[in-house]
Every structure is written in structure tokens, then in C-alpha cells.
Coordinates of N, CA, C and O in Angstrom, one line a residue:
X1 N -30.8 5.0 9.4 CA -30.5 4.0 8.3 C -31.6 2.9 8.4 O -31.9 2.4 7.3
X2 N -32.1 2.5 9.3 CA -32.9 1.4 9.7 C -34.4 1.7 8.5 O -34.9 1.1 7.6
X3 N -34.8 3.1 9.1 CA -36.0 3.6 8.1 C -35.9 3.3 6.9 O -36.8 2.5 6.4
X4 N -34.6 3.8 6.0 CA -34.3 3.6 5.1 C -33.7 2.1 4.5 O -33.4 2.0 3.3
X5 N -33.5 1.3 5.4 CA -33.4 0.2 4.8 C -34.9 -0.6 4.7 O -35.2 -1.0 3.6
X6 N -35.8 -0.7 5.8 CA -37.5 -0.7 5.5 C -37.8 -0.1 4.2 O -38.1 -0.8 3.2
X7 N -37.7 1.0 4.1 CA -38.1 1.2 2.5 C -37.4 1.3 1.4 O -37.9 1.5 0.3
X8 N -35.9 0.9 1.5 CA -35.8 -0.1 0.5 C -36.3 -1.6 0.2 O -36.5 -2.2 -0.8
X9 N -36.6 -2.1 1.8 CA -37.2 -3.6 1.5 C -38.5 -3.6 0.9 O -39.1 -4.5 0.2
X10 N -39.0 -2.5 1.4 CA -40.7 -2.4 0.6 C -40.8 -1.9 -0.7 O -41.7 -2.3 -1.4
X11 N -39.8 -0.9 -1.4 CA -39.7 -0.9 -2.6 C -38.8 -1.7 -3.5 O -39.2 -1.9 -4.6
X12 N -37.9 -2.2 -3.2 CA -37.4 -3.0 -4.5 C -36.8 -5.1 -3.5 O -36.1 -6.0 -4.0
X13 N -37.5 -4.9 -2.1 CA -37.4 -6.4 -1.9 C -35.9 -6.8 -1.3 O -35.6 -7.9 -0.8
X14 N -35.0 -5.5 -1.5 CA -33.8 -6.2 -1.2 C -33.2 -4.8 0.4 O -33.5 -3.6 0.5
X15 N -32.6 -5.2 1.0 CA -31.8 -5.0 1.9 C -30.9 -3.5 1.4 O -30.7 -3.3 0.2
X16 N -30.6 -2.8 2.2 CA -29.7 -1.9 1.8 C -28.2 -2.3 1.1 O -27.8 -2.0 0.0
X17 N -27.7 -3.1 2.2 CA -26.6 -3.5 2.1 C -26.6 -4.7 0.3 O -25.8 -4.5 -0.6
X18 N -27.4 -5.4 0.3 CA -28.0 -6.3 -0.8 C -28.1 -5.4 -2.0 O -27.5 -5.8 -3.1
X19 N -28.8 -4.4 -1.9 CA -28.5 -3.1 -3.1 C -27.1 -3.0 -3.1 O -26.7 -3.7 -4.0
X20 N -26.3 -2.5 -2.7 CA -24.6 -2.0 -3.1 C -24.3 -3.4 -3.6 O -23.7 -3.3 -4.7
X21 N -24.4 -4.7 -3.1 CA -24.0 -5.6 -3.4 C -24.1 -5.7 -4.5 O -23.1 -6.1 -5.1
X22 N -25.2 -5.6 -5.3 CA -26.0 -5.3 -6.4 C -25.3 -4.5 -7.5 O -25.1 -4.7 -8.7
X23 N -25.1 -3.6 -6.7 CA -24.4 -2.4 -7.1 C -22.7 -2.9 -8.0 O -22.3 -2.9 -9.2
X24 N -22.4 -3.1 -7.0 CA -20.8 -3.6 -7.1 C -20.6 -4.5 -8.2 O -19.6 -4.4 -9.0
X25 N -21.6 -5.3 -8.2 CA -21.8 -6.6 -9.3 C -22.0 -6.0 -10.4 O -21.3 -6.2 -11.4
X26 N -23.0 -5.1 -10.5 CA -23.5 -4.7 -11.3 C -22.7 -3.5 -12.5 O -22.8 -3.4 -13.7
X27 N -21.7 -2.8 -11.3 CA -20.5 -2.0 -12.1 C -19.4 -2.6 -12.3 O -18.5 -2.0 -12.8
X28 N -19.3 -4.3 -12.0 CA -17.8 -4.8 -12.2 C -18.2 -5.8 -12.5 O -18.2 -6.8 -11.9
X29 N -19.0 -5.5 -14.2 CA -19.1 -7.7 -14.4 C -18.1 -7.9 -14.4 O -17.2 -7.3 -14.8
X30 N -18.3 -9.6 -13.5 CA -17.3 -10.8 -13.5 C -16.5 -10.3 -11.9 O -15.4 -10.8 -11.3
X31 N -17.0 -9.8 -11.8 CA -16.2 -9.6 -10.1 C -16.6 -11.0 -9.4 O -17.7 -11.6 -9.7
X32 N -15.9 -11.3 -8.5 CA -15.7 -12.6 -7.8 C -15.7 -11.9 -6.4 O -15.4 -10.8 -6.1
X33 N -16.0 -13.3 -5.5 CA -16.2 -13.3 -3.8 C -15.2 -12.7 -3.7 O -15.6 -11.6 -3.6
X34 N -14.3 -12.7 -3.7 CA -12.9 -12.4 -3.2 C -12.9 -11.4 -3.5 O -13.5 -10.8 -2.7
X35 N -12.5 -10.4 -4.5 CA -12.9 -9.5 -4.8 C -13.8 -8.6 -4.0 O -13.5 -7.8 -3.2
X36 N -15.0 -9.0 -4.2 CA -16.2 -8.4 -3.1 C -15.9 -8.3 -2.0 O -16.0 -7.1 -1.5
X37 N -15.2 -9.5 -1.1 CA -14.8 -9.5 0.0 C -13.9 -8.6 1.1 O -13.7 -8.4 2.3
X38 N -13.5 -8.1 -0.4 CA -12.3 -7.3 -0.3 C -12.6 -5.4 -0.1 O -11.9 -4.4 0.3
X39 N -13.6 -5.6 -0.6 CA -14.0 -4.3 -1.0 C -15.2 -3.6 0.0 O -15.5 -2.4 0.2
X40 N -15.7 -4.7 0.5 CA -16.8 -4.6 1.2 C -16.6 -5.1 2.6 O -16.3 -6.2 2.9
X41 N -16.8 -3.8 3.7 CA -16.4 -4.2 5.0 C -17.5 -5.3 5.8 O -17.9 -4.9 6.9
X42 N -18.0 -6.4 5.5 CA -18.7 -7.5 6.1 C -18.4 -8.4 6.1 O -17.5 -8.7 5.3
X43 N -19.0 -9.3 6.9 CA -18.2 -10.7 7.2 C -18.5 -11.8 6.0 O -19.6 -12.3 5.6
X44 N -17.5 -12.0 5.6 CA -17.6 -13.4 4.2 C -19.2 -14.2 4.3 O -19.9 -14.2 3.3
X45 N -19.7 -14.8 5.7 CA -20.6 -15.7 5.3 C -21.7 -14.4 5.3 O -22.4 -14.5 4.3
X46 N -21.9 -13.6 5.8 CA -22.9 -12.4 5.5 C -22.9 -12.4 3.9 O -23.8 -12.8 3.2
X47 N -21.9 -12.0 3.4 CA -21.4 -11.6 1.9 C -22.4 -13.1 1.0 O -23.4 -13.2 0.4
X48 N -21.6 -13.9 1.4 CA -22.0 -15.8 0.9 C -23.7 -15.5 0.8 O -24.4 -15.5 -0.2
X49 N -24.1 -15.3 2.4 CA -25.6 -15.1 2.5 C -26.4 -14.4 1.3 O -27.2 -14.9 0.6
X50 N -25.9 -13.2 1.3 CA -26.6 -12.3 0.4 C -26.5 -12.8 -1.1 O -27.5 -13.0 -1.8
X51 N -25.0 -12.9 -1.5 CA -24.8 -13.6 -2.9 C -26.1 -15.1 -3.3 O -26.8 -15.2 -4.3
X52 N -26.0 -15.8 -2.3 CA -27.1 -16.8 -2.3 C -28.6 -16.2 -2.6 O -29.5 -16.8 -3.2
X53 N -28.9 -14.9 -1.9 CA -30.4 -14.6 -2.0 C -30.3 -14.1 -3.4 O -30.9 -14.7 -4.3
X54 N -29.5 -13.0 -3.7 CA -29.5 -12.7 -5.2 C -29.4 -13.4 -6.1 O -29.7 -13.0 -7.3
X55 N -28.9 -14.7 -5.9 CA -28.8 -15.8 -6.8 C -30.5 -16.4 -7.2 O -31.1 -16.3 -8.3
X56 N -30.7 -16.9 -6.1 CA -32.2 -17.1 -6.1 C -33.1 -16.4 -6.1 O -34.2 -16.9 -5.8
X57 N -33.2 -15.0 -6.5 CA -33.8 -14.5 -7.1 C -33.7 -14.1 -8.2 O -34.6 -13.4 -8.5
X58 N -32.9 -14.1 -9.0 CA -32.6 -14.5 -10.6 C -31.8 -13.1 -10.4 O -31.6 -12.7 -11.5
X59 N -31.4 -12.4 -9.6 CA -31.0 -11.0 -9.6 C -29.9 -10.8 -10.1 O -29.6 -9.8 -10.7
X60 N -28.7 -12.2 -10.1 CA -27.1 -12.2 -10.1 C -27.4 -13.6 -10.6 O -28.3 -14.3 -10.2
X61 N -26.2 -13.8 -12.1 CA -25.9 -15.1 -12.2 C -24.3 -15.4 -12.1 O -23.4 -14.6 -12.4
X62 N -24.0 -16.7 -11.6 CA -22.4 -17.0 -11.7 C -22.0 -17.8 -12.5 O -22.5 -18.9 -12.6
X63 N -20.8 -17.3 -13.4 CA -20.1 -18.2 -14.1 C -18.6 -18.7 -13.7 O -17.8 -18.0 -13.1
X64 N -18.3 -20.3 -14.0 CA -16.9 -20.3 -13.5 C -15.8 -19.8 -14.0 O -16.0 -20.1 -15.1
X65 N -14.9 -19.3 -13.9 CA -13.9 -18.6 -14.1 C -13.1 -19.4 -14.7 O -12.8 -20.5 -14.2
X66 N -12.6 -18.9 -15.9 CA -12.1 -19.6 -17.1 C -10.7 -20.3 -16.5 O -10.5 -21.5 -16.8
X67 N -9.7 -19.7 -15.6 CA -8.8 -19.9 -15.4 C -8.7 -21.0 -13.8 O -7.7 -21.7 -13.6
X68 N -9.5 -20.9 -13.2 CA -10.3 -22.2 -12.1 C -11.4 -22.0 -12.0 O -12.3 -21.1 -11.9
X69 N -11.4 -23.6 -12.1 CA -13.1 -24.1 -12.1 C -13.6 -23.9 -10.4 O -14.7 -24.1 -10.1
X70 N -12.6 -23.5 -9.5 CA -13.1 -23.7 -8.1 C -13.8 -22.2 -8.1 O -14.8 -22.0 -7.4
X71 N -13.3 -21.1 -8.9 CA -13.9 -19.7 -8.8 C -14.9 -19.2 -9.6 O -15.0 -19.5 -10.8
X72 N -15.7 -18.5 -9.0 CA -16.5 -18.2 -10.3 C -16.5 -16.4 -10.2 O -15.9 -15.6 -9.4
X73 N -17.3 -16.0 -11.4 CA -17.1 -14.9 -11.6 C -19.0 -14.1 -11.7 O -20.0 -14.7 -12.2
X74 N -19.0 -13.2 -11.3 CA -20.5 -13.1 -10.9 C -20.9 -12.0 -11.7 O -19.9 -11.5 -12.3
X75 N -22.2 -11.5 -12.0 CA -22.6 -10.9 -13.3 C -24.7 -10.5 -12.6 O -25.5 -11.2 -11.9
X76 N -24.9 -9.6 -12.9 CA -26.3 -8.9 -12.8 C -27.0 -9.7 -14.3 O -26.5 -9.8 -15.4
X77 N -28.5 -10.0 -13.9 CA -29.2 -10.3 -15.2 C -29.6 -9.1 -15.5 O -29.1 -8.1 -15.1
X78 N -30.9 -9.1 -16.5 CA -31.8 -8.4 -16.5 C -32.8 -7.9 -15.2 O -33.2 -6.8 -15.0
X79 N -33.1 -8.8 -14.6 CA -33.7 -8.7 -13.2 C -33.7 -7.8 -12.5 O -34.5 -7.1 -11.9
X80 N -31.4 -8.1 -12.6 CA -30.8 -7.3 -11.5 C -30.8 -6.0 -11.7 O -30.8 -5.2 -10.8
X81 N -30.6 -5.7 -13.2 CA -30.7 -4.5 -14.1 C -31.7 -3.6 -13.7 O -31.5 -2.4 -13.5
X82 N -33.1 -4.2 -13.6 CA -33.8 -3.4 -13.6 C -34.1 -3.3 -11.9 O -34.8 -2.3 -11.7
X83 N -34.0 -3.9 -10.9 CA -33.8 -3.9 -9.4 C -33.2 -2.5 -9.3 O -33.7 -1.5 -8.8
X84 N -31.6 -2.6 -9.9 CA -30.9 -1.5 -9.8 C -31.5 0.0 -9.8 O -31.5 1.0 -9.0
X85 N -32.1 -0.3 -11.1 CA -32.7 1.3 -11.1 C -34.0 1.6 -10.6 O -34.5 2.7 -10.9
X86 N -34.6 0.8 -9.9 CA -35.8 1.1 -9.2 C -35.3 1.1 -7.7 O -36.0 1.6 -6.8
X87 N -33.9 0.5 -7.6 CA -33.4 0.8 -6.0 C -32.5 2.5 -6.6 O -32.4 3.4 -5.7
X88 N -32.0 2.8 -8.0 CA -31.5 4.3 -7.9 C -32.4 5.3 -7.9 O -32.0 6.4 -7.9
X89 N -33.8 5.1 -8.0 CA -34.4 6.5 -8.0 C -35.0 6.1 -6.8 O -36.1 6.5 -7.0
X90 N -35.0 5.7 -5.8 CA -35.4 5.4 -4.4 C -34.1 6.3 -3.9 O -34.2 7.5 -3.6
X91 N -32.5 5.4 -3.7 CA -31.3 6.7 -3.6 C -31.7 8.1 -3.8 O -31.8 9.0 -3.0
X92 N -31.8 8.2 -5.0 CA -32.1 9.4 -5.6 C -33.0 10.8 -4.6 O -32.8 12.0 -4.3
X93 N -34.2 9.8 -4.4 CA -35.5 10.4 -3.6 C -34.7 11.0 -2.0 O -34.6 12.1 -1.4
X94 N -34.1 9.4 -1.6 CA -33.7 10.3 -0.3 C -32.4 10.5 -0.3 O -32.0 10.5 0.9
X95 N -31.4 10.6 -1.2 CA -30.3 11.8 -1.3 C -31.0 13.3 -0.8 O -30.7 13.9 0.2
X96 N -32.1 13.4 -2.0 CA -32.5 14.7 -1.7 C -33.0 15.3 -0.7 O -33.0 16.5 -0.4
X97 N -33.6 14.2 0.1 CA -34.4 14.5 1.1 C -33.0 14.7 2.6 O -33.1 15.5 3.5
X98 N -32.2 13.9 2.4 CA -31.0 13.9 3.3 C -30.0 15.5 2.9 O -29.3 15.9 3.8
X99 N -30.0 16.3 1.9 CA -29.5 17.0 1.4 C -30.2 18.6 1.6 O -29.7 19.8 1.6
X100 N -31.6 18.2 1.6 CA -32.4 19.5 1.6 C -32.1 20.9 2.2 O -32.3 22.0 1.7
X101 N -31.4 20.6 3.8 CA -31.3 21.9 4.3 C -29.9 22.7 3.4 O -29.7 23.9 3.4
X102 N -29.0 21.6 2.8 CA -28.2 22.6 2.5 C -28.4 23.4 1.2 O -29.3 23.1 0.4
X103 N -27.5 24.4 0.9 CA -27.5 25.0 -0.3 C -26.7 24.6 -1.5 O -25.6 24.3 -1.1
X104 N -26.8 24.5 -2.5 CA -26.6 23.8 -3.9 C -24.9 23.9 -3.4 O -24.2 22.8 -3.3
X105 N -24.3 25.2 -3.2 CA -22.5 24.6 -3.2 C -22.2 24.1 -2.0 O -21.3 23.3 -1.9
X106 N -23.0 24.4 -1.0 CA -22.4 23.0 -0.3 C -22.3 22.0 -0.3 O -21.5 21.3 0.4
X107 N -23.6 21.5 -1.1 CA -23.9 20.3 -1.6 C -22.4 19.6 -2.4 O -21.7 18.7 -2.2
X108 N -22.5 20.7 -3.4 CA -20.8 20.7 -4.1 C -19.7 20.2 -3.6 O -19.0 19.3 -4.0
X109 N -19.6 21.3 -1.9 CA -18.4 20.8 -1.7 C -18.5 19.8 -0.2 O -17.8 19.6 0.7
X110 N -19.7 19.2 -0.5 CA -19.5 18.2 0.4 C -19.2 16.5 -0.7 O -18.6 15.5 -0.3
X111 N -19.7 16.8 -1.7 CA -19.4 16.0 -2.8 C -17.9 15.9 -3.3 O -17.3 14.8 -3.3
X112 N -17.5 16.7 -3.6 CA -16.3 16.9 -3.2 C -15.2 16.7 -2.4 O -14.1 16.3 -2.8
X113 N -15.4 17.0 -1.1 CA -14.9 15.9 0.0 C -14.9 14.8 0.4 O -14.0 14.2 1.1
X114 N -16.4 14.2 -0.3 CA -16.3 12.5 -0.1 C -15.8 12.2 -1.2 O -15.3 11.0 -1.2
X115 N -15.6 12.9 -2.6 CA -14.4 12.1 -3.3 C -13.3 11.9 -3.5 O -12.7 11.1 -4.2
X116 N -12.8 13.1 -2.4 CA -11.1 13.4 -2.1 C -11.4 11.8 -1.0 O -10.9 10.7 -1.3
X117 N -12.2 12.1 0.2 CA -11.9 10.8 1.1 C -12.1 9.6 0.4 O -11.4 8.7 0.8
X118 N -13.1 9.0 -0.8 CA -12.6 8.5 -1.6 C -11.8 7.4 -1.9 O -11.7 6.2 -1.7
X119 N -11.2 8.5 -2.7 CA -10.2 8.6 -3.4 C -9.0 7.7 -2.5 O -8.5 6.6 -2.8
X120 N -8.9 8.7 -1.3 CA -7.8 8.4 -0.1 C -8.2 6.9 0.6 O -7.4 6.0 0.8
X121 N -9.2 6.8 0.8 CA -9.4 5.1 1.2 C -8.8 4.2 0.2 O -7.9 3.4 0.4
X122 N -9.2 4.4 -0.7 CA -9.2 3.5 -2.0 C -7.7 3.6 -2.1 O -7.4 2.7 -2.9
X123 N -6.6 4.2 -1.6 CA -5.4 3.7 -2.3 C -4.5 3.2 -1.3 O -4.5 3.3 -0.1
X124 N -3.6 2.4 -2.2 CA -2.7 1.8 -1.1 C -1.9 2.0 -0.3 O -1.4 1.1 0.4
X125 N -1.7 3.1 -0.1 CA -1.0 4.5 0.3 C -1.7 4.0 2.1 O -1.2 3.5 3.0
X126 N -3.3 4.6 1.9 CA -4.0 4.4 2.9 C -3.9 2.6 3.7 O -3.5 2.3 4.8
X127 N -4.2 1.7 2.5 CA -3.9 0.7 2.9 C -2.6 0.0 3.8 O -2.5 -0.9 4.6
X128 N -1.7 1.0 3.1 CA -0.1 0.5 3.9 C -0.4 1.5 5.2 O 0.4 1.2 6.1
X129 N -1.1 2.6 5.4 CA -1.1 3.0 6.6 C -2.2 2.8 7.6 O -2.2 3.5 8.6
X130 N -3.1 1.8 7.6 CA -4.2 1.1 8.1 C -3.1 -0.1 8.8 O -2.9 0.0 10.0
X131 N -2.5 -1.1 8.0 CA -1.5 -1.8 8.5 C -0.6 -1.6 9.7 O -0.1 -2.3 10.5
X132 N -0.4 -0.2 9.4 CA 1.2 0.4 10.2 C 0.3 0.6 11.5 O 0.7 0.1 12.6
X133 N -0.7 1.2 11.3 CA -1.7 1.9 12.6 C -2.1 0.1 13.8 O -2.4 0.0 15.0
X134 N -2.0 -0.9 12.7 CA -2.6 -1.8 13.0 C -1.7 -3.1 13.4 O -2.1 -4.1 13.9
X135 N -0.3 -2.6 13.1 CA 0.8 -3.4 13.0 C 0.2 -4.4 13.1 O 0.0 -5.2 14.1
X136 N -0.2 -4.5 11.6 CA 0.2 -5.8 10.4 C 1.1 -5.3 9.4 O 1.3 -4.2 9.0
X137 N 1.7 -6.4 9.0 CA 2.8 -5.8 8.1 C 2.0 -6.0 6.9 O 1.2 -7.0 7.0
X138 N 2.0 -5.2 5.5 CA 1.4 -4.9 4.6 C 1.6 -5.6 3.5 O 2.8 -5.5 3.2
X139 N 1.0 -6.5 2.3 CA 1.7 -7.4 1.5 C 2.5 -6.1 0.3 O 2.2 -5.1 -0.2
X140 N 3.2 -6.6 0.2 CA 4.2 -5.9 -1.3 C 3.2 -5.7 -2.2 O 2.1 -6.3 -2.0
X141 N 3.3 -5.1 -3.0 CA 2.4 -4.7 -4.4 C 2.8 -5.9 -4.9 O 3.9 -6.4 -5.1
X142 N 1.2 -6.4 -5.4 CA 1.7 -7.9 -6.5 C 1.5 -8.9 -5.6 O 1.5 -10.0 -6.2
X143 N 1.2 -8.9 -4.3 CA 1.7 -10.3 -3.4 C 0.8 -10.8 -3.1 O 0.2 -9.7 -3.0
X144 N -0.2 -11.8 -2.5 CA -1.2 -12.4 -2.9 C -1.8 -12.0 -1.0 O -1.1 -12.1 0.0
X145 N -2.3 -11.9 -0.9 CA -3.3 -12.2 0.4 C -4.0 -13.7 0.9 O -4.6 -14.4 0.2
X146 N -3.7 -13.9 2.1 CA -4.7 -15.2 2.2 C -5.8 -15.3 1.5 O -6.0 -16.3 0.8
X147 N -6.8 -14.2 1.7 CA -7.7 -14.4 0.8 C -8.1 -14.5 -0.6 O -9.0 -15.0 -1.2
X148 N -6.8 -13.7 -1.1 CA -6.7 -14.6 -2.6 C -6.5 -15.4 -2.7 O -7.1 -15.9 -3.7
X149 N -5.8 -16.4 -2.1 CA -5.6 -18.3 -2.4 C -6.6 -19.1 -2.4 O -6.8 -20.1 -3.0
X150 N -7.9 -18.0 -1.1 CA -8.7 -19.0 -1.1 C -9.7 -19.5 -2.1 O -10.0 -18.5 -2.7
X151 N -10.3 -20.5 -2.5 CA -11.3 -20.7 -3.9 C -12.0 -19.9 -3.0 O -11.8 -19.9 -1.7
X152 N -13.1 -19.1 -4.1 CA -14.2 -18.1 -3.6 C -15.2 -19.6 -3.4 O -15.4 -20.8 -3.8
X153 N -15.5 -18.5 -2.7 CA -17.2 -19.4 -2.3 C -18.5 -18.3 -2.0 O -18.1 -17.2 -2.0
X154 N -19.7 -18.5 -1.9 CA -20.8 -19.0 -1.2 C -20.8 -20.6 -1.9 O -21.6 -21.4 -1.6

């Protein structure tokens, strides 16, 4: 991963991790810290960090959030738009190169499997059993998290 984060920094300037970020923003205008925070397993000021570099590079702009002025809601420019697709055919390049020894259906059903696992992370199902494993007790559907109260920041 290291290699490949080096040539992502030499072809499109941003970090691996800074790409998905990118990413995330970029498939959920108006997604907020919190949100992000949520979704992405790194530490808030890491998250803050990165949101700041993307900021200052015209890559991401933030608007306040109609409903509090303490949150804002974050959004890809043109910039970021075109970052994106010069960091997807770089993915692209070494998917294939990461994929080469296998053969086209296994490729299939390894695609496949990472959308069933997915799938399975992403639901709450998993989430109420991450808790149990973890004894934390799980919030109710609907029920707010500390970290939703808090105003988003960088």
C-alpha cells in the first residue's frame, strides 16, 4: 500500500486515504464531518486534517447547513471533479495490475464477495453485533450518537 500511496501522491498530489475522502464527498454532496466520521475508520483530527488540505486546494468547498449554522455541509468543485478521475484511472491501472494472476470469473466472484461483505458491514444488523462483541450497548434506530450532537468541525 505504501508504493501505491507514493504514486498516488506523484500522480494526482493527494494521499490515498485523501482520494476516498474525495471520493465520499464527491458521491454524497453535502455530506458533513459527522457523517464522514462515521463512515470512515480514522481519527476525527486526521479526518479535520485532510478536509483542511482539500479545502485549500480548491478540491472541496463547504457550505453551512441550512438547518445549523455551527454545521456545514461539504461538496467537490470542479477541481475535485477532475482530481477524481485522474486518481480513477490510476485505481483503475492498478486494480488490474493487483488482479492479473486471476482469471476473469474469479475476478467475478471475488467481486462478488466483497459486495455480499459489503453489504454485511454496512448494515445495522452488523452494527448491533460489533456492539454485542464489544459490549457497548447499541443506540435504538433513530437515536442520536454523541457524535451527532456534536457541531461538525475541522
Amino acid at each position: 500500500i505504501a508504493a501505491n500511496d507514493g504514486l498516488f501522491v506523484r500522480e494526482t498530489g493527494l494521499t490515498i486515504l485523501e482520494v476516498r475522502l474525495l471520493r465520499m464527498i464527491d458521491d454524497d454532496p453535502g455530506t458533513s464531518f459527522v457523517e464522514i466520521s462515521q463512515r470512515i475508520a480514522v481519527e476525527r483530527t486526521k479526518i479535520s486534517r485532510m478536509l483542511q488540505r482539500l479545502l485549500s486546494m480548491e478540491l472541496i468547498r463547504r457550505e453551512n447547513a441550512r438547518n445549523d449554522a455551527r454545521k456545514f455541509r461539504l461538496f467537490t468543485t470542479e477541481l475535485g471533479q477532475m482530481a477524481r478521475a485522474r486518481s480513477e484511472v490510476l485505481s483503475d491501472r492498478l486494480e488490474a495490475l493487483l488482479l492479473a494472476p486471476l482469471p476473469t470469473d474469479e475476478v467475478a466472484q471475488l467481486n462478488a464477495s466483497l459486495a455480499r461483505i459489503l453489504e454485511w458491514v454496512s448494515s445495522p444488523e452488523y452494527a448491533r453485533r460489533i456492539a454485542e462483541v464489544a459490549g457497548i450497548p447499541s443506540p435504538a434506530p433513530g437515536d442520536e450518537t454523541p457524535a451527532d450532537r456534536d457541531a461538525d468541525a475541522p
